[in-house]
Amino acid sequence: MDEQYLPGKVATNAQEYWEKHRTFRAVTDPKREKFYCLSMFPYPSGKLHMGHVRNYTIGDVIARYQRMQGKNVLQPMGWDAFGLPAENAAMANNVPPAQWTYANIDEMKKQLKALGFAIDWDRELATCKPEYYKWNQWLFLRMLERGIAYKQTGVVNWDPVDQTVLANEQVIDGRGWRTGSLIEKREIPMYYLAITRYADQLLDDLEKLPEWPERVRAMQANWIGKSYGVRFAFPYQLNGKEEKLWVFTTRADTIMGVTFCAVAAEHPLATHAAKNNPALAAFVDECKRGSVMEADIATIEKKGMPAGIHVMHPLTGEPVPVWVGNYVLMGYGEGAVMAVPAHDERDFHFAKMYQLPIKQVIAVSGESFSTDAWQEWYAEKERGRCINSGKYDDLDYAGAVEAIAVDLKRKNLGEKQVMWRLRDWGISRQRYWGCPIPIIHCDRCGDVPVPDRDLPVVLPEDCVPDGSGNPLNKRADFVATRCPECGQPARRETDTMDTFVDSSWYYARYCCPDNGKAMVDEQVKYWMPVDQYIGGIEHAILHLLYSRFWWKVMRDVGLVQGDEPFARLLTQGMVLNDIFFRKPANGRVVYFNPADVEIKCDEKGNRTGAILKRDGQPVEFAGIGTMSKSKNNGVDPQSLIEQYGADTARLFIMFASPPEMTLEWSDEAVAGANRFLRRLWRMVAEHVRGGLPARKEWPDLPPDLLELRRLTHLTLQKVTDDMGRRRTFNTAIAAVMELTNALGKLKDNSEPAKRVRHEALEISVQVLSPIVPHISHVLWFALGNKQAVVDSGWPRLDTVVLKQDSLEMVVQVNGKLRGRVSVPVQAGEERVKEIALANEAVSRHVGGKAVKKVIVVPGKLVNIVVA
RNA sequence: GCCCGAGUGGCGGAAUAGGUAGACGCAACGGACUUAAAAUCCGUUGGAGGACAACCUCCGUGCCGGUUCGAGUCCGGCCUUGGGCACCA
């Protein structure tokens, strides 16, 4: 073997071996226990970024670990290939999105291969290929048949200059990113998927996912947002006809405190009222400007204007004024709310601003109500009792809701209802680079689904978008078709599907990526569910919820079995780096890449400042943040691999922090990871040079060697647990480092010492091999093995060597550490107490005071409580 | 604004079920080797105080309060910070 560790040579050696032996090809084999390890597939944006490297390294370590445990492992890879960035790149470079996307895939595939991931590339797929998205269309048609897919209007961002629908991302401070014009909300017809029909299942089945992080389940449950309340109506007269203004509330107990109602600007009542009221029309227009994002709407200043209309209180019959409010969402609930200023904080402030009456209807004993300022208890429902509420006085929350619901029902004006925060999934996008929605518009027959035999509806790949509208509308060869029902000329739908549709079922397609006859086949029964899914925490809600929904639909269509697609989930943290910038006196902020910045420290290592290497002038530190183009703080994985090799990159990423936490970049720590690999290499090289030991029965070992063997197996035990159960790879690596540190101190070169060292090195190489597979591959052969480490299985734990006669226990006096004692393993509690009290340091601190209590935690600690 | 996390030395982090705070690594400092540099190896390294010394004492896990023999860990209230909020993926 080489004296020096040459990462490039080592990587080539290992990767060629895997390629030649087709090591990572996954074969469907029901006789073997399978393990499906899946990382979220990347959007082919151009180059791999550090987030990808982290994601796929975590997945690869788990896949390789499971493989060594003897499982039949599937780890596939593909491309989430439709999306907005391709259209933006197309506009910038005048290149069709397809061409840009395929070039990016080639580049990123090369990078993934350089990192040595144990991927079965035979199963590669890309969502922009008709063989794939045909089945998006096919299942969409099944959903139409079942009424799960339906058509309805929805609100979008409209750029009046470009005459284009914009994504939220393309709206900056209420203006279109290219034109700078003020954005308007606009209602257009769209296709929706009725995910709310599955709301109950999506919520209840979270209990079937014990191996998901608690926080993801909590976020999903809150997102689905089941609430119990009352849906009821305020009647009113319109053009001589009886109409009803419907609202939903979880606080029906406060209904007697309603002093006004508020409706969204898009609500029909607002539209009607604005007709003969120019001031209101102007206000409605104002509300319709701005973004559709909920975060914006929730933080804007609450504004309103009276609609000049009154509705009737359903219980008292009193007139209630209707206001138009910019904070009421048309897309949520009824687009109208009842307002109870006394018991809802938002209504309270709104009422104060517009001098609307505030009527207290809930009292809590011991608290006094005042309209001067809001107090927390006003909104409390647990301790409250109704007052000023006529027949409902003195009822508690549950009693009042019940009684009021009964009365509303009797008047046919409402009833108790379950309400979901979750909204149906609008999938129509007025964009080119996506999966066409398989619908044909016929003047005679209406919206006609494309028959199965005509699938897929193929997207032309040679369009170049120009920023105004959807280029598909200008493609007569795409749009012009015939109605499948009447045969007359008709138009194709030009909207495409949300890219979340593509990523909602790709995991199932990996089981049979080449099947041209069906969406999935019986192989999904073997491979699904995914045993381990790994991806960014930023996908905790949308992607995972849509996937769970889509899978349930596939189940109900009879394609798959089981209720959930992902058994275990690991959400990795983001990759962060320092952010440096300069802000010229009257210019835009300029960001500098940390690689170009030198940090100044004082003699204690505290940061004192930073300068740009190029000009030696100071730059400002803006803290740490996720690696991004806009902050110019990314690290290119490619240059990292070129400098240190794939194993160093992988080792650093797995060592720097546990997978669920954020990872802060550090060039110095990367160099440290490389140093460890070089040391490991040298250790093996020296050991091999000294001659490999003969393999015999274990001889009786002297105490120091026995101790080292014990450490070897303690390390194996810990690493196995850390990698398999805890998934804390950083502590697994630390444990191996401790072992190699101890090994470095062993200067003995006797035959027994060689045997102990050999075993320790073999186990180190084997357990590190999922993390640093290339160097492990070469070192394993160097240690005299005939079979590749990837096929060597997991090392066996020697439980005999772990047995000890005595152990160390910690002794505390009043909870403070005062001494350590050695105790025989079989010693009982009384004996342990005796030994602890006999300790010199302990008795000094007890100091003759009366011992009140002694607590013994077996095998760990003794706490002596004195007066 | 709402939902969900996180906060421990100069830095990344460890402490797995309420039981030794700071494993492992980085940086820094001191030393060895070398003509020199790189590489490598050895040692020190939370703060304050005390002892010639082996060592000893006190303080310390964002802030305030609580439960407990014992709290980084549990509970209540804050502060700061990260992710998500439905058309970025």
Short mmCIF file of C-alpha atoms in Angstrom, two decimals, chain A residues 335-527:
data_model
loop_
_atom_site.label_atom_id
_atom_site.label_comp_id
_atom_site.label_asym_id
_atom_site.label_seq_id
_atom_site.Cartn_x
_atom_site.Cartn_y
_atom_site.Cartn_z
CA GLY A 335 -64.64 34.57 3.69
CA ALA A 336 -66.58 36.26 6.46
CA VAL A 337 -66.29 36.39 10.23
CA MET A 338 -68.40 37.48 13.15
CA ALA A 339 -66.64 40.04 15.32
CA VAL A 340 -66.76 39.99 19.12
CA PRO A 341 -64.46 42.83 20.19
CA ALA A 342 -64.79 42.03 23.87
CA HIS A 343 -63.38 38.52 23.52
CA ASP A 344 -61.14 38.46 20.46
CA GLU A 345 -57.94 40.46 20.53
CA ARG A 346 -57.91 41.31 16.84
CA ASP A 347 -61.57 42.39 16.90
CA PHE A 348 -60.87 44.42 20.05
CA HIS A 349 -58.18 46.52 18.40
CA PHE A 350 -60.23 46.85 15.25
CA ALA A 351 -63.22 48.08 17.26
CA LYS A 352 -61.09 50.58 19.17
CA MET A 353 -59.66 51.94 15.92
CA TYR A 354 -63.08 52.50 14.34
CA GLN A 355 -65.03 53.33 17.54
CA LEU A 356 -67.25 50.27 17.25
CA PRO A 357 -69.17 49.07 20.32
CA ILE A 358 -67.55 46.53 22.64
CA LYS A 359 -69.99 44.32 24.53
CA GLN A 360 -68.76 42.06 27.32
CA VAL A 361 -70.55 38.69 27.40
CA ILE A 362 -68.02 36.53 29.28
CA ALA A 363 -66.92 37.10 32.86
CA VAL A 364 -64.24 35.47 34.94
CA SER A 365 -64.64 35.77 38.69
CA GLY A 366 -62.02 37.94 40.28
CA GLU A 367 -61.25 39.77 37.04
CA SER A 368 -62.69 43.11 36.01
CA PHE A 369 -63.43 44.08 32.45
CA SER A 370 -62.59 47.43 30.92
CA THR A 371 -62.75 48.59 27.32
CA ASP A 372 -59.61 50.69 27.87
CA ALA A 373 -57.08 47.95 27.25
CA TRP A 374 -56.98 44.35 26.14
CA GLN A 375 -56.30 41.73 28.81
CA GLU A 376 -55.34 38.10 28.23
CA TRP A 377 -58.31 36.68 30.12
CA TYR A 378 -60.87 38.28 27.80
CA ALA A 379 -60.25 35.49 25.30
CA GLU A 380 -60.10 32.69 27.85
CA LYS A 381 -62.75 30.02 27.53
CA GLU A 382 -61.85 27.67 30.38
CA ARG A 383 -62.79 29.89 33.33
CA GLY A 384 -65.49 32.01 31.72
CA ARG A 385 -69.23 32.24 32.36
CA CYS A 386 -71.75 33.96 30.11
CA ILE A 387 -73.18 37.32 31.18
CA ASN A 388 -75.33 39.91 29.36
CA SER A 389 -76.51 36.94 27.28
CA GLY A 390 -80.14 36.56 28.27
CA LYS A 391 -81.14 32.91 28.60
CA TYR A 392 -77.51 31.78 28.26
CA ASP A 393 -76.32 33.67 31.33
CA ASP A 394 -74.20 31.67 33.74
CA LEU A 395 -73.46 28.86 31.27
CA ASP A 396 -69.85 27.78 30.81
CA TYR A 397 -68.15 27.43 27.42
CA ALA A 398 -69.39 23.93 26.56
CA GLY A 399 -72.89 24.58 27.89
CA ALA A 400 -73.27 27.85 26.03
CA VAL A 401 -72.01 26.45 22.72
CA GLU A 402 -74.42 23.52 23.05
CA ALA A 403 -77.44 25.68 23.91
CA ILE A 404 -76.70 28.23 21.20
CA ALA A 405 -76.13 25.54 18.55
CA VAL A 406 -79.50 24.00 19.43
CA ASP A 407 -81.26 27.35 19.09
CA LEU A 408 -79.55 28.14 15.76
CA LYS A 409 -80.50 24.74 14.41
CA ARG A 410 -84.12 25.23 15.47
CA LYS A 411 -84.16 28.48 13.46
CA ASN A 412 -82.48 26.66 10.57
CA LEU A 413 -79.62 29.16 10.76
CA GLY A 414 -76.71 26.91 11.57
CA GLU A 415 -75.29 23.95 13.46
CA LYS A 416 -72.19 22.51 15.06
CA GLN A 417 -69.50 21.65 12.55
CA VAL A 418 -65.97 20.38 12.36
CA MET A 419 -63.71 22.86 10.64
CA TRP A 420 -60.33 22.30 9.05
CA ARG A 421 -57.60 24.83 8.62
CA LEU A 422 -56.37 22.70 5.72
CA ARG A 423 -57.51 23.96 2.33
CA ASP A 424 -57.90 22.02 -0.89
CA TRP A 425 -54.81 21.83 -3.03
CA GLY A 426 -54.87 24.14 -6.05
CA ILE A 427 -52.65 22.47 -8.65
CA SER A 428 -53.10 24.68 -11.74
CA ARG A 429 -50.09 26.76 -12.70
CA GLN A 430 -50.17 29.24 -15.56
CA ARG A 431 -46.67 28.17 -16.54
CA TYR A 432 -44.94 26.31 -19.30
CA TRP A 433 -42.35 24.03 -17.66
CA GLY A 434 -44.61 21.54 -15.94
CA CYS A 435 -46.86 18.55 -16.51
CA PRO A 436 -49.81 19.47 -18.79
CA ILE A 437 -53.23 19.08 -17.20
CA PRO A 438 -55.03 16.53 -19.42
CA ILE A 439 -58.18 18.48 -20.22
CA ILE A 440 -59.65 19.61 -23.55
CA HIS A 441 -61.99 22.58 -23.76
CA CYS A 442 -64.78 22.13 -26.24
CA ASP A 443 -67.34 24.85 -27.01
CA ARG A 444 -70.01 22.23 -27.26
CA CYS A 445 -69.06 19.61 -24.64
CA GLY A 446 -67.32 21.80 -22.06
CA ASP A 447 -64.22 20.60 -20.20
CA VAL A 448 -63.51 17.09 -21.45
CA PRO A 449 -60.89 14.81 -19.86
CA VAL A 450 -58.28 13.42 -22.25
CA PRO A 451 -59.05 9.70 -22.72
CA ASP A 452 -56.47 7.30 -21.20
CA ARG A 453 -55.54 6.03 -24.66
CA ASP A 454 -54.32 9.51 -25.62
CA LEU A 455 -51.96 9.85 -22.65
CA PRO A 456 -49.49 11.28 -22.15
CA VAL A 457 -50.30 14.81 -23.22
CA VAL A 458 -46.73 15.65 -24.19
CA LEU A 459 -45.23 19.01 -23.38
CA PRO A 460 -43.27 20.47 -26.31
CA GLU A 461 -39.67 20.80 -25.15
CA ASP A 462 -38.52 23.60 -27.43
CA CYS A 463 -40.39 26.63 -26.03
CA VAL A 464 -38.50 29.61 -24.64
CA PRO A 465 -40.62 31.65 -22.22
CA ASP A 466 -40.29 35.44 -22.38
CA GLY A 467 -41.95 36.44 -19.13
CA SER A 468 -45.31 37.41 -20.51
CA GLY A 469 -47.90 34.73 -20.10
CA ASN A 470 -47.59 31.03 -20.75
CA PRO A 471 -45.77 30.25 -24.04
CA LEU A 472 -47.99 27.21 -24.51
CA ASN A 473 -50.83 29.58 -25.37
CA LYS A 474 -48.85 30.70 -28.41
CA ARG A 475 -48.23 27.15 -29.62
CA ALA A 476 -51.05 26.39 -32.01
CA ASP A 477 -49.66 22.86 -32.52
CA PHE A 478 -50.16 22.19 -28.83
CA VAL A 479 -53.41 24.04 -28.23
CA ALA A 480 -55.35 23.00 -31.34
CA THR A 481 -56.92 19.57 -31.03
CA ARG A 482 -60.22 17.82 -31.39
CA CYS A 483 -62.82 17.13 -28.78
CA PRO A 484 -62.65 13.45 -27.80
CA GLU A 485 -66.43 13.41 -27.44
CA CYS A 486 -67.80 15.26 -30.46
CA GLY A 487 -64.74 15.34 -32.71
CA GLN A 488 -65.04 19.07 -33.35
CA PRO A 489 -62.04 21.43 -33.10
CA ALA A 490 -61.24 22.18 -29.48
CA ARG A 491 -58.50 23.71 -27.30
CA ARG A 492 -56.13 22.00 -24.92
CA GLU A 493 -55.78 23.25 -21.37
CA THR A 494 -52.45 25.08 -21.18
CA ASP A 495 -52.12 25.21 -17.40
CA THR A 496 -49.60 22.78 -15.97
CA MET A 497 -49.50 21.01 -12.62
CA ASP A 498 -47.88 22.24 -9.43
CA THR A 499 -44.48 20.54 -9.19
CA PHE A 500 -45.48 19.19 -5.80
CA VAL A 501 -47.61 16.72 -7.79
CA ASP A 502 -44.46 15.30 -9.41
CA SER A 503 -42.76 14.81 -6.05
CA SER A 504 -45.82 13.28 -4.38
CA TRP A 505 -45.29 9.79 -5.73
CA TYR A 506 -41.78 9.46 -7.22
CA TYR A 507 -40.78 7.21 -4.32
CA ALA A 508 -43.25 4.59 -5.56
CA ARG A 509 -42.10 4.84 -9.16
CA TYR A 510 -38.53 3.88 -8.20
CA CYS A 511 -39.85 0.38 -7.57
CA CYS A 512 -40.55 -0.04 -11.31
CA PRO A 513 -39.25 3.02 -13.18
CA ASP A 514 -39.38 1.34 -16.61
CA ASN A 515 -42.92 0.02 -16.48
CA GLY A 516 -44.66 1.51 -19.51
CA LYS A 517 -47.96 -0.20 -18.83
CA ALA A 518 -48.78 0.92 -15.30
CA MET A 519 -48.08 3.65 -12.81
CA VAL A 520 -46.70 1.04 -10.39
CA ASP A 521 -46.66 -2.75 -10.32
CA GLU A 522 -46.47 -5.51 -7.72
CA GLN A 523 -42.86 -4.64 -6.87
CA VAL A 524 -44.18 -1.76 -4.72
CA LYS A 525 -45.52 -4.41 -2.36
CA TYR A 526 -41.98 -5.56 -1.68
CA TRP A 527 -40.17 -2.23 -1.50
#
